Amino acid sequence: MKETCGNYLENQPQRHYGVTAPISLAPPREIDYIHTQKLIEAMKPFGVFEDEEELGRRIVVLSKLNSLVKEWIVEVAEKKNLPSSVSSRCGGKIFTFGSYRLGVHTKGADIDALCVAPRHVERSDFFQLFFEKLKLKDGIRNLRAVEDAYVPVIKFEFDGIEIDLVFARLAVPILSDNLDLRDNSHLGSLDIRCIRSLNGCRVTDEILHLVPDKENFRLTLRAIKLWAKRRGIYSNMLGFLGGVSWAMLVARTCQLYPNALASTLVHKFFLVFSRWEWPNPVLLKEPEESNLNLPAWDPRVNPSDRYHLMPIITPAYPQQNSTYNVSTSTRAVMVEEFKYGLVVTDEILQGKSDWSKLLEPSNFFQKYKHYIVLTASSSTEEHHLEWVGLVESKIRVLVGNMERNECIAIAQVNPQSFPGSKEKFKESDFVSVWFLGIIFKKAENAESVCVDLTYDIQSFTDTVYRQANNISLLKEGMKIEAAHVRKKQLHNYLPADVLQKRKKSMPDISQNIGGPVLRSTSADDGCLGRYRDVGVGTQSRALPPFSSVAKPSSSSSKEAERNAVFQSTNIYTNREKPPNVLQPLMSSQEPDSTVADNMAAPSPSTYSISKAVETDVAPTTAHNHQQHLDGVASASVKNISVNKRGHAPALQDGFKRLKDVGTRSLGDTTLVPTSGTLRSQRLSSKELPDSSSPIPASGVRVVKNSIRLTLNR
């Protein structure tokens, strides 16, 4: 039967998916079915598959919620004296999006839902009247509204299932039961909050519409999401990728290999994105034009879009970059994980290993020699939930501060937080702890270089306290503390089972052995993202156009397939540039000849701005590839100089030793000014101790000590 199906697929014309032709239309082989079944078995212990009973509970809860919404919308119509002929049929509906809509939710996962109402229902009705209706409903627990969020939401548990419910009001008097949210006409006359609320459903539906086989897509996405969580790179908030970004990368892989099974798609995923030439964007379809003039991702129009490091563009209008939080450090970490994933899946498909190796957790607490321990504490559980949410949402600010320090090469945060130990934090009842791994850049020609982290951490804590104060969240007992520790001191903060050494299962980026290097771009680099991967492929100096995508080679050979991926780009020759748009700033130097020729060329022919990788990956094992990858992050960023802030003499190449120096007085250090806030009202970090200093007991938030290290040759 499988063989017959394969022959059928080979002989049938297929629908074209994506912005390029597929790399391979090869049907699955017998061994692919075996590998896929083994992949399923490897994922089962992690609870990624929901049983029929729990799935049935979700369907029942959503049905109850849908009925509740319809009932409430009729009540609002009657309250506003609408005719009974209108109120009885005005409609209203619950839509789902996110992992549940994609069909990849796990056991116990929440449901992202959208309440769509007709025009007589205001947003204030949703957050007041419907909120009160939910309060009175049996089975509703932990009800809370977050009205001032970027996408306003009501959160609650309904019969034990967590639901995040957003709201959108359409400019129509009656909503039909067969409402299609993918229709752009629904966006007319809507406020930006409604457009953001609709965006989740519209993007999810577009993704499902743009993949050739939904079941293969879902199984592959389950595997990739599980892998990303195990490797500590699943968190949009902390600068990695969130669920929708992982879904779009998997969807693009499915478009390139439309007939492949999940086991093959997982391998091809790592092949494609270990070779992708960032910051060229990932697109699932050609960008849509619209006369609605909504703000959309477009580097031709928006200069800030040219600086995004890892753009993955949503397929629904208005197109957005789902990865704007990605930083140089998080991108370097993810790219190395892609490369290591390719090595492991190569071994699996060759029968040298099994899928459990791919799903091994990262050795985050063995990777680095130096860590920043960030703690958030509060006096009550209710306050702590709010405080932790705010602090966690701002940690990427701290990572950005660290990256701009000229002494730091990599700053990686572990997405998992840990409860504080009772022995270490005796005065606080509720404590959460995060860990940031730090790699210091190497230097020479300096006997002793001082690395001062005080400003980096102080500006972060000021940002958090200022935000908490502005939204009236700050309560007595809420504190942030930061300390520098070495790897050997982590046992003071973490239990032994977390710290126990496992065999090396991810690239150790703390050694300087070799690998791609991130370099700062020059002025004639088209004002694009600040950094490029050198050694992964030749980069163009032209501004990547909006439709920059991977264009596979027509060759069918193995080598061509591996080198095809990445990347050819079409200049916008068939699209008119929007009127009154400023041209990107160019260097005062003579433009690169190829760029100049392209700019002057009147013909509509396309121009490749980057060429494929010139050599194939040599056969290797995870062990020797591991040695090659060791230390790539430190090498990857050792030449970064743009926007680096110096605390010490310029650093060049090699620290022989790091020595902690006891905390020193800041003296007349000036704090970051707080706009619109009196000095007496400003709430800054209480203290920034090194691990050698006791955690201060005073509740007064005054900077007393600094975190300073001396780097000796």
XYZ file of C-alpha atoms in Angstrom:
713
model
C 0.000 0.000 0.000
C 2.819 2.408 0.927
C 4.600 1.618 -2.325
C 1.404 2.230 -4.307
C 0.892 5.518 -2.483
C 4.482 6.532 -3.284
C 4.022 5.797 -6.999
C 0.775 7.754 -6.964
C 2.488 10.776 -5.419
C 5.277 10.658 -7.983
C 2.850 10.621 -10.901
C 0.452 13.321 -9.675
C 0.968 17.059 -10.187
C 1.161 18.774 -6.824
C 0.006 22.146 -5.630
C 2.867 24.600 -5.258
C 3.404 25.697 -1.634
C 5.536 28.598 -0.506
C 7.551 31.211 -2.365
C 9.890 28.765 -4.108
C 9.645 25.369 -5.736
C 10.198 22.409 -3.390
C 13.665 20.954 -2.994
C 12.434 17.374 -3.247
C 9.182 15.630 -4.156
C 10.527 12.198 -3.260
C 7.919 9.950 -1.616
C 8.668 8.345 1.747
C 10.607 5.078 1.866
C 9.863 2.090 4.066
C 12.651 3.043 6.453
C 11.112 6.523 6.863
C 7.952 4.989 8.321
C 10.065 3.029 10.788
C 12.039 6.120 11.837
C 8.825 8.109 12.240
C 7.282 5.473 14.477
C 10.427 5.428 16.606
C 10.222 9.222 16.870
C 6.647 8.966 18.150
C 7.676 6.403 20.761
C 10.566 8.633 21.896
C 8.202 11.586 22.417
C 5.482 9.744 24.353
C 7.227 9.835 27.781
C 7.247 13.651 27.627
C 3.456 14.009 27.551
C 3.257 15.648 24.138
C 0.208 13.608 23.099
C -3.127 14.237 24.776
C -5.495 11.327 25.396
C -9.046 11.281 24.044
C -10.597 11.934 27.462
C -8.765 15.218 28.000
C -9.381 16.263 24.403
C -13.094 15.642 24.974
C -13.003 17.833 28.077
C -11.505 20.672 26.063
C -14.225 20.411 23.432
C -16.940 20.507 26.103
C -15.386 23.544 27.815
C -15.094 25.440 24.538
C -18.716 24.635 23.733
C -19.820 25.989 27.130
C -17.734 29.132 26.622
C -19.167 29.673 23.144
C -22.723 29.433 24.504
C -21.819 31.836 27.308
C -20.507 34.380 24.784
C -23.639 34.189 22.621
C -25.830 34.623 25.684
C -23.830 37.632 26.870
C -23.905 39.345 23.443
C -27.718 39.071 23.394
C -27.824 40.593 26.897
C -25.665 43.523 25.755
C -27.947 44.077 22.743
C -31.023 44.150 24.965
C -29.314 46.503 27.418
C -28.569 48.895 24.540
C -32.204 48.701 23.333
C -31.523 47.049 20.009
C -34.605 45.641 18.255
C -35.382 42.054 19.235
C -35.116 41.054 15.566
C -31.443 42.085 15.706
C -30.520 40.988 19.227
C -31.839 37.475 18.712
C -29.594 36.817 15.729
C -26.613 39.179 16.152
C -24.350 36.231 16.810
C -20.920 35.971 18.356
C -18.353 33.219 18.312
C -15.302 31.704 20.004
C -12.296 30.938 17.802
C -9.155 29.161 18.933
C -5.584 29.803 17.865
C -2.063 28.905 18.945
C -1.017 25.333 19.722
C -4.585 24.085 20.240
C -5.737 25.332 16.831
C -2.588 23.943 15.203
C -3.308 20.573 16.821
C -0.013 20.341 18.709
C -1.067 21.147 22.283
C 0.311 19.001 25.077
C -1.231 17.555 28.217
C -2.358 20.297 30.566
C -1.634 23.097 28.088
C -3.795 26.206 28.061
C -6.102 27.229 25.210
C -5.704 30.519 23.371
C -9.151 31.722 22.374
C -10.685 34.749 20.667
C -14.135 36.180 21.368
C -15.537 37.860 18.232
C -18.504 40.164 18.716
C -20.612 42.412 16.441
C -20.287 46.176 16.404
C -22.733 46.997 19.214
C -20.414 45.288 21.757
C -17.659 47.551 23.071
C -14.314 46.464 24.485
C -15.379 47.929 27.827
C -18.381 45.577 27.766
C -16.029 42.629 27.448
C -13.793 43.630 30.368
C -16.680 44.674 32.609
C -19.928 42.892 31.799
C -18.487 39.643 30.482
C -15.885 39.601 33.261
C -18.691 39.847 35.827
C -20.631 37.106 34.035
C -17.614 34.824 34.254
C -17.352 35.528 37.982
C -20.822 34.075 38.498
C -20.258 30.994 36.356
C -19.704 27.668 38.088
C -16.345 26.075 37.294
C -14.524 29.381 36.742
C -11.397 29.866 38.884
C -8.388 32.198 39.012
C -10.189 34.859 36.991
C -8.110 37.943 36.201
C -8.138 40.635 33.516
C -5.030 42.160 31.960
C -6.584 45.105 30.176
C -3.402 47.134 29.690
C -1.440 44.346 27.966
C -0.190 44.672 24.378
C -2.994 42.248 23.510
C -5.607 42.736 26.278
C -6.726 39.408 27.729
C -8.925 37.750 30.349
C -7.275 34.714 31.950
C -9.148 32.001 33.847
C -9.575 28.302 34.451
C -12.781 26.686 33.232
C -13.418 23.206 34.627
C -9.689 22.814 35.228
C -8.564 24.009 31.773
C -6.634 27.265 31.531
C -7.948 29.714 28.946
C -6.515 33.009 27.666
C -9.398 34.892 26.047
C -8.862 37.974 23.864
C -11.523 40.142 22.260
C -12.220 41.618 18.817
C -15.208 43.662 17.671
C -16.039 43.541 13.962
C -17.762 46.422 12.189
C -20.822 44.364 11.241
C -24.273 44.204 12.897
C -24.593 40.405 12.621
C -21.941 37.683 12.683
C -22.571 34.606 10.550
C -21.710 31.136 11.803
C -19.394 30.529 8.832
C -17.308 33.649 9.483
C -13.854 33.414 7.838
C -11.317 35.542 9.705
C -8.740 35.160 6.905
C -10.716 37.715 4.879
C -8.805 41.015 5.016
C -12.012 43.013 4.660
C -12.778 42.309 8.321
C -9.847 44.517 9.315
C -11.419 47.709 8.016
C -12.391 50.332 10.618
C -10.950 48.307 13.509
C -8.810 49.720 16.275
C -5.286 48.365 16.657
C -6.149 46.237 19.705
C -8.820 44.360 17.769
C -6.408 43.853 14.861
C -3.797 42.415 17.249
C -6.411 40.112 18.765
C -7.497 38.880 15.333
C -3.896 38.391 14.266
C -3.412 35.210 16.334
C -6.277 33.399 14.607
C -5.440 34.755 11.166
C -1.787 33.676 11.393
C -2.640 30.213 12.715
C -5.212 29.604 9.976
C -2.791 30.807 7.281
C -0.054 28.466 8.516
C -2.396 25.480 8.305
C -3.511 26.605 4.856
C 0.094 26.828 3.623
C 1.389 23.346 4.542
C 1.013 20.412 2.132
C 0.223 17.730 4.746
C -1.241 18.822 8.079
C -0.571 15.569 9.927
C 3.097 15.444 8.952
C 3.377 19.122 9.863
C 1.814 18.540 13.291
C 3.980 15.588 14.204
C 7.124 17.409 13.068
C 6.145 20.521 15.019
C 5.525 18.467 18.164
C 9.037 17.044 17.849
C 10.708 20.407 17.207
C 8.875 22.152 20.035
C 9.810 19.390 22.459
C 13.424 19.546 21.278
C 13.525 23.346 21.676
C 12.139 23.172 25.213
C 14.604 20.451 26.187
C 17.472 22.506 24.793
C 16.424 25.686 26.599
C 15.695 27.778 23.491
C 11.891 28.012 23.645
C 10.844 31.450 24.887
C 9.837 34.445 22.815
C 9.851 36.577 25.955
C 13.504 35.826 26.710
C 14.775 36.349 23.170
C 14.502 32.847 21.722
C 11.585 31.640 19.558
C 7.993 31.206 20.661
C 5.420 28.714 19.455
C 4.301 30.582 16.333
C 7.908 31.110 15.183
C 8.771 27.418 15.538
C 5.537 26.611 13.667
C 6.521 28.837 10.747
C 10.010 27.327 10.499
C 8.507 23.825 10.436
C 5.900 24.932 7.898
C 8.650 26.260 5.618
C 10.447 22.920 5.882
C 7.234 21.114 4.935
C 6.868 23.357 1.887
C 10.384 22.453 0.727
C 9.812 18.692 1.248
C 6.034 18.283 0.717
C 5.961 14.455 0.610
C 8.360 13.727 3.457
C 7.362 12.066 6.718
C 8.026 13.572 10.139
C 11.351 11.788 10.714
C 12.720 13.163 7.438
C 11.227 16.601 8.066
C 12.932 16.881 11.454
C 16.273 16.143 9.798
C 15.576 18.566 6.939
C 14.546 21.229 9.459
C 18.047 21.181 10.934
C 19.617 21.057 7.479
C 17.692 24.095 6.253
C 18.082 26.342 9.275
C 21.641 25.424 10.172
C 22.499 26.811 6.699
C 20.071 29.734 6.604
C 21.796 33.036 5.997
C 20.286 35.264 8.636
C 19.087 38.009 8.624
C 17.385 37.016 5.360
C 13.747 36.551 6.393
C 11.727 33.333 6.381
C 8.482 33.725 4.409
C 5.671 31.226 3.865
C 4.007 33.232 1.090
C 4.481 36.380 -0.941
C 3.653 39.455 1.143
C 0.178 40.829 0.612
C -0.490 44.379 -0.478
C -3.524 46.165 0.918
C -5.080 49.601 0.813
C -5.763 49.415 4.547
C -2.337 50.970 5.212
C -1.779 49.042 8.427
C 1.759 48.983 9.880
C 3.502 45.899 8.505
C 7.049 44.526 8.456
C 8.782 46.008 5.440
C 12.484 46.950 5.486
C 11.965 49.118 2.392
C 9.747 51.421 4.411
C 10.723 50.930 8.046
C 14.415 51.496 8.797
C 14.144 49.681 12.128
C 13.068 46.478 10.342
C 16.499 46.329 8.684
C 18.128 45.673 12.045
C 16.125 42.566 12.958
C 18.570 39.699 13.397
C 16.419 36.643 12.696
C 13.216 37.725 10.936
C 10.438 35.146 10.610
C 7.468 36.858 8.991
C 3.855 35.991 9.759
C 1.848 35.067 6.647
C -1.325 37.051 7.445
C -1.757 40.738 6.666
C -0.429 42.930 8.239
C 2.811 40.920 8.182
C 4.884 41.100 11.370
C 8.248 39.795 12.483
C 7.543 37.242 15.206
C 11.171 37.253 16.411
C 11.909 40.903 17.159
C 13.158 39.903 20.641
C 16.029 37.811 19.249
C 19.469 39.166 20.181
C 22.972 38.406 18.945
C 23.524 35.974 21.833
C 20.249 34.089 21.466
C 20.677 33.816 17.705
C 24.222 32.462 18.104
C 22.982 29.876 20.615
C 20.085 28.780 18.385
C 22.209 28.496 15.247
C 24.690 26.253 17.045
C 21.800 24.130 18.310
C 20.560 23.773 14.720
C 24.003 22.587 13.667
C 24.245 20.117 16.503
C 20.703 18.884 15.761
C 21.777 18.202 12.176
C 24.708 16.098 13.353
C 22.524 14.080 15.736
C 19.736 13.466 13.191
C 22.358 12.422 10.630
C 23.476 9.757 13.086
C 19.893 8.704 13.839
C 18.969 8.230 10.185
C 22.202 6.291 9.650
C 21.266 3.945 12.491
C 24.158 5.068 14.706
C 21.960 6.627 17.390
C 18.308 6.945 18.429
C 15.831 9.777 18.926
C 16.392 9.982 22.681
C 19.773 11.570 21.969
C 18.114 14.443 20.128
C 15.841 15.043 23.112
C 18.589 15.159 25.727
C 18.424 18.305 27.877
C 21.098 20.941 27.558
C 23.986 21.138 29.994
C 23.437 24.808 30.686
C 24.992 24.609 34.136
C 28.102 22.925 32.765
C 28.576 25.118 29.695
C 29.809 28.300 31.314
C 32.437 29.262 33.852
C 30.609 32.402 34.955
C 26.952 33.076 35.765
C 24.783 35.972 36.844
C 22.209 34.854 39.411
C 19.093 37.011 39.229
C 16.546 36.732 42.044
C 13.061 38.204 42.380
C 11.444 38.004 45.798
C 8.229 39.157 47.434
C 6.293 38.648 50.636
C 3.027 37.064 49.401
C 2.174 34.468 46.778
C -0.270 36.746 44.962
C 2.273 39.558 44.755
C 4.971 37.123 43.691
C 3.051 35.910 40.632
C 2.730 39.488 39.376
C 6.304 40.414 40.280
C 7.853 37.367 38.619
C 5.846 37.993 35.450
C 7.148 41.544 35.197
C 10.770 40.677 36.005
C 10.804 37.787 33.519
C 9.383 39.994 30.765
C 12.320 42.389 31.214
C 15.214 39.896 31.443
C 15.935 40.372 27.756
C 16.757 43.999 28.652
C 19.513 42.683 30.916
C 20.773 40.381 28.142
C 20.884 43.354 25.781
C 22.814 45.399 28.344
C 25.333 42.575 28.719
C 25.765 42.240 24.953
C 26.632 45.931 24.699
C 29.388 45.510 27.282
C 32.649 45.318 25.340
C 33.989 42.714 27.764
C 31.162 40.213 27.200
C 30.910 37.870 24.229
C 27.795 35.843 25.070
C 25.006 36.274 27.610
C 22.549 33.369 27.604
C 19.583 33.140 29.943
C 18.159 29.791 30.972
C 14.376 30.050 30.345
C 13.623 27.894 33.385
C 13.319 29.680 36.723
C 13.988 27.956 40.029
C 12.637 28.489 43.548
C 15.124 30.083 45.899
C 16.618 27.898 48.607
C 15.444 28.568 52.154
C 19.041 28.656 53.412
C 20.108 31.306 50.910
C 17.033 33.516 51.089
C 15.873 33.345 54.682
C 14.078 36.679 54.777
C 11.836 36.227 51.741
C 8.935 33.811 51.668
C 8.654 33.671 47.867
C 11.738 33.706 45.659
C 12.344 32.907 41.981
C 15.845 32.596 40.523
C 17.108 32.859 36.938
C 20.600 32.111 35.676
C 22.507 33.846 32.879
C 25.600 32.153 31.498
C 28.374 34.611 30.636
C 31.366 34.286 28.318
C 33.912 37.073 28.630
C 35.791 38.209 25.577
C 39.461 37.445 25.439
C 42.107 40.094 25.803
C 45.819 40.535 25.577
C 48.298 43.349 26.008
C 46.773 44.160 29.386
C 48.096 42.956 32.714
C 44.808 43.564 34.472
C 41.450 44.604 33.029
C 38.479 45.558 35.167
C 35.068 44.320 34.048
C 32.316 46.359 35.641
C 28.817 44.878 35.390
C 27.246 47.404 37.719
C 25.781 49.674 35.060
C 24.379 46.751 33.062
C 22.520 45.347 36.047
C 21.622 48.707 37.575
C 19.941 49.982 34.422
C 17.986 46.710 34.194
C 16.740 46.890 37.788
C 15.866 50.562 37.361
C 13.817 49.635 34.293
C 11.893 46.966 36.203
C 11.231 49.138 39.247
C 10.203 52.074 37.067
C 7.761 49.913 35.105
C 6.331 48.393 38.288
C 5.895 51.842 39.767
C 4.221 53.209 36.635
C 1.595 50.450 36.563
C 1.069 50.497 40.355
C 2.325 46.942 40.695
C 5.168 47.598 43.138
C 4.376 46.403 46.656
C 6.294 46.308 49.891
C 8.761 43.417 49.951
C 9.264 43.180 46.164
C 12.998 43.068 45.455
C 15.488 42.231 42.699
C 19.002 41.077 43.496
C 21.872 40.069 41.251
C 25.154 38.313 41.950
C 28.073 36.982 39.960
C 29.013 33.356 40.691
C 31.374 30.808 39.231
C 30.247 27.400 38.117
C 31.655 25.780 41.249
C 29.428 28.022 43.400
C 26.120 27.057 41.780
C 25.514 24.381 44.424
C 24.602 27.234 46.782
C 21.567 27.997 44.615
C 20.536 24.729 42.962
C 19.884 21.147 44.091
C 22.418 18.465 43.212
C 20.135 16.681 40.734
C 19.992 19.825 38.584
C 23.751 20.269 38.641
C 24.784 16.656 38.142
C 27.020 16.230 35.153
C 25.620 14.525 32.111
C 27.643 13.511 29.136
C 28.151 16.496 26.899
C 24.973 16.886 24.869
C 25.220 20.341 23.394
C 27.892 22.637 21.997
C 30.201 23.956 24.717
C 30.527 27.537 23.595
C 32.976 28.540 26.274
C 36.086 27.458 24.384
C 37.672 29.296 21.482
C 38.312 26.573 18.937
C 36.714 27.806 15.769
C 33.525 28.329 13.847
C 31.570 31.109 12.224
C 32.391 34.598 13.394
C 29.991 37.472 13.854
C 31.417 40.660 12.449
C 30.137 44.195 12.582
C 28.947 45.571 9.282
C 30.374 48.592 7.627
C 28.470 51.652 6.574
C 27.906 50.332 3.075
C 26.137 47.226 4.330
C 22.830 48.805 3.561
C 21.971 49.595 7.183
C 20.908 46.007 7.647
C 21.204 44.037 10.835
C 24.365 44.833 12.713
C 25.978 41.429 12.502
C 26.486 38.711 9.939
C 27.577 35.111 10.109
C 30.904 34.856 8.342
C 31.912 31.418 7.146
C 28.409 30.043 6.727
C 27.898 31.623 3.348
C 28.824 34.719 1.410
C 26.783 37.720 2.441
C 25.708 40.491 0.135
C 26.147 44.111 0.944
C 22.767 44.968 -0.495
C 19.693 45.452 1.640
C 17.783 42.162 1.689
C 14.429 42.915 0.119
C 11.165 42.045 1.778
C 10.757 38.861 -0.247
C 14.210 37.476 0.566
C 13.847 33.693 0.622
C 15.784 30.494 0.115
C 15.825 29.520 -3.533
C 16.794 25.881 -3.981
C 19.010 24.700 -6.776
C 17.583 22.812 -9.697
C 20.212 20.123 -9.273
C 18.964 16.840 -7.900
C 22.262 15.642 -6.519
C 22.850 15.152 -2.816
C 25.451 17.862 -2.710
C 23.222 20.301 -4.558
C 20.368 19.587 -2.194
C 22.491 20.302 0.860
C 23.973 23.453 -0.671
C 20.718 24.619 -2.230
C 19.252 25.899 0.853
C 20.533 29.186 1.093
C 20.195 31.579 -0.235
C 19.077 33.550 -3.291
C 17.086 36.725 -3.140
C 14.973 38.588 -5.629
C 15.208 42.332 -5.764
C 11.801 44.011 -5.858
C 11.607 44.781 -9.513
C 7.929 44.086 -10.074
C 6.730 46.053 -7.051
C 6.637 49.796 -6.957
C 8.334 51.425 -4.017
C 5.795 53.200 -1.811
C 5.726 56.932 -2.542
C 7.490 59.407 -0.307
C 9.694 56.776 1.295
C 13.222 57.729 2.285
C 15.902 55.632 0.623
C 18.236 53.660 2.901
C 21.328 55.598 3.843
C 24.318 54.571 1.757
C 27.976 54.823 2.553
C 29.854 57.853 1.386
C 32.354 55.441 -0.073
C 32.115 54.004 -3.556
C 29.280 51.440 -3.563
C 30.097 47.827 -4.124
C 30.104 47.312 -7.872
C 27.550 44.531 -7.878
C 25.196 46.593 -5.755
C 25.710 49.634 -7.922
C 25.119 47.619 -11.082
C 21.951 46.210 -9.613
C 20.668 49.614 -8.574
C 21.311 50.974 -12.042
C 19.994 48.030 -13.988
C 16.602 48.790 -15.553
C 15.865 45.204 -16.479
C 13.492 43.180 -14.295
C 15.944 40.316 -14.014
C 16.619 38.990 -10.547
C 19.902 39.301 -8.742
C 21.215 36.840 -6.195
C 22.531 38.643 -3.139
C 24.170 35.617 -1.621
C 25.394 32.290 -2.827
C 24.970 28.822 -1.456
C 27.424 27.196 0.863
C 30.304 26.100 -1.282
C 31.185 22.861 0.418
C 29.102 20.034 1.793
C 29.299 18.923 5.406
C 31.933 16.285 5.777
C 30.841 13.001 7.380
C 31.190 13.383 11.101
C 29.928 12.117 14.393
C 28.318 14.022 17.227
C 31.544 13.607 19.203
C 33.973 15.188 16.771
C 31.395 17.710 15.620
C 31.062 18.636 19.274
C 34.751 19.475 19.345
C 34.319 21.649 16.269
C 31.410 23.498 17.836
C 33.058 24.010 21.216
C 33.442 27.659 21.910
C 31.745 28.958 18.793
C 29.815 31.584 20.648
C 32.917 33.166 22.085
C 34.514 33.074 18.657
C 31.268 34.206 17.088
C 31.256 37.486 18.883
C 34.837 38.250 19.626
C 35.007 40.855 16.881
C 31.818 42.705 17.760
C 32.556 46.345 18.350
C 29.463 48.210 17.221
C 27.454 49.703 20.087
C 29.738 48.134 22.674
C 30.059 50.043 25.905
C 33.439 50.007 27.577
C 34.071 49.680 31.283
C 37.760 49.037 30.891
C 40.700 49.249 28.458
C 39.959 47.824 25.020
C 40.081 44.056 24.899
C 41.714 42.089 22.113
C 42.240 38.368 22.461
C 43.086 36.170 25.488
C 42.315 36.073 29.171
C 44.380 33.493 30.967
C 42.606 33.793 34.263
C 39.565 35.404 35.884
C 39.773 36.529 39.477
C 36.924 37.889 41.560
C 37.609 41.077 43.382
C 35.649 41.919 46.491
C 32.808 44.349 46.088
C 33.832 47.963 45.917
C 32.046 51.156 46.692
C 30.501 52.891 43.714
C 31.461 56.283 45.092
C 29.872 58.971 42.966
C 28.332 56.637 40.389
C 25.274 58.249 38.797
C 22.111 56.196 38.421
C 20.019 56.136 35.276
C 17.639 59.087 35.512
C 13.970 58.276 35.855
C 11.795 60.413 33.634
C 8.954 62.105 35.452
C 9.895 60.589 38.815
C 11.359 62.366 41.827
C 14.656 61.052 43.129
C 13.029 60.153 46.421
C 10.390 58.163 44.544
C 12.787 56.337 42.245
C 13.043 52.650 43.081
C 16.408 51.265 42.104
C 18.190 48.026 42.883
C 18.986 47.619 46.556
C 22.380 46.060 46.102
C 24.429 44.285 43.480
C 26.627 41.905 45.464
C 29.201 39.505 44.180
C 28.869 35.973 45.546
C 31.577 36.776 48.072
C 29.296 39.348 49.700
C 26.373 38.375 51.902
C 22.948 39.061 50.426
C 21.984 42.289 52.181
C 19.220 42.240 54.740
C 18.314 45.891 54.476
C 15.029 46.679 52.772
C 16.260 50.069 51.551
C 16.782 50.070 47.798
C 20.105 51.901 47.616
C 23.095 50.960 45.496
C 25.886 50.105 47.915
C 28.192 47.762 46.068
C 29.213 47.048 42.514
C 29.918 43.854 40.628
C 33.486 44.174 39.394
C 35.837 41.486 38.196
C 39.516 41.751 37.422
C 40.639 39.882 34.335
C 44.314 38.944 34.558
C 46.534 37.605 31.827
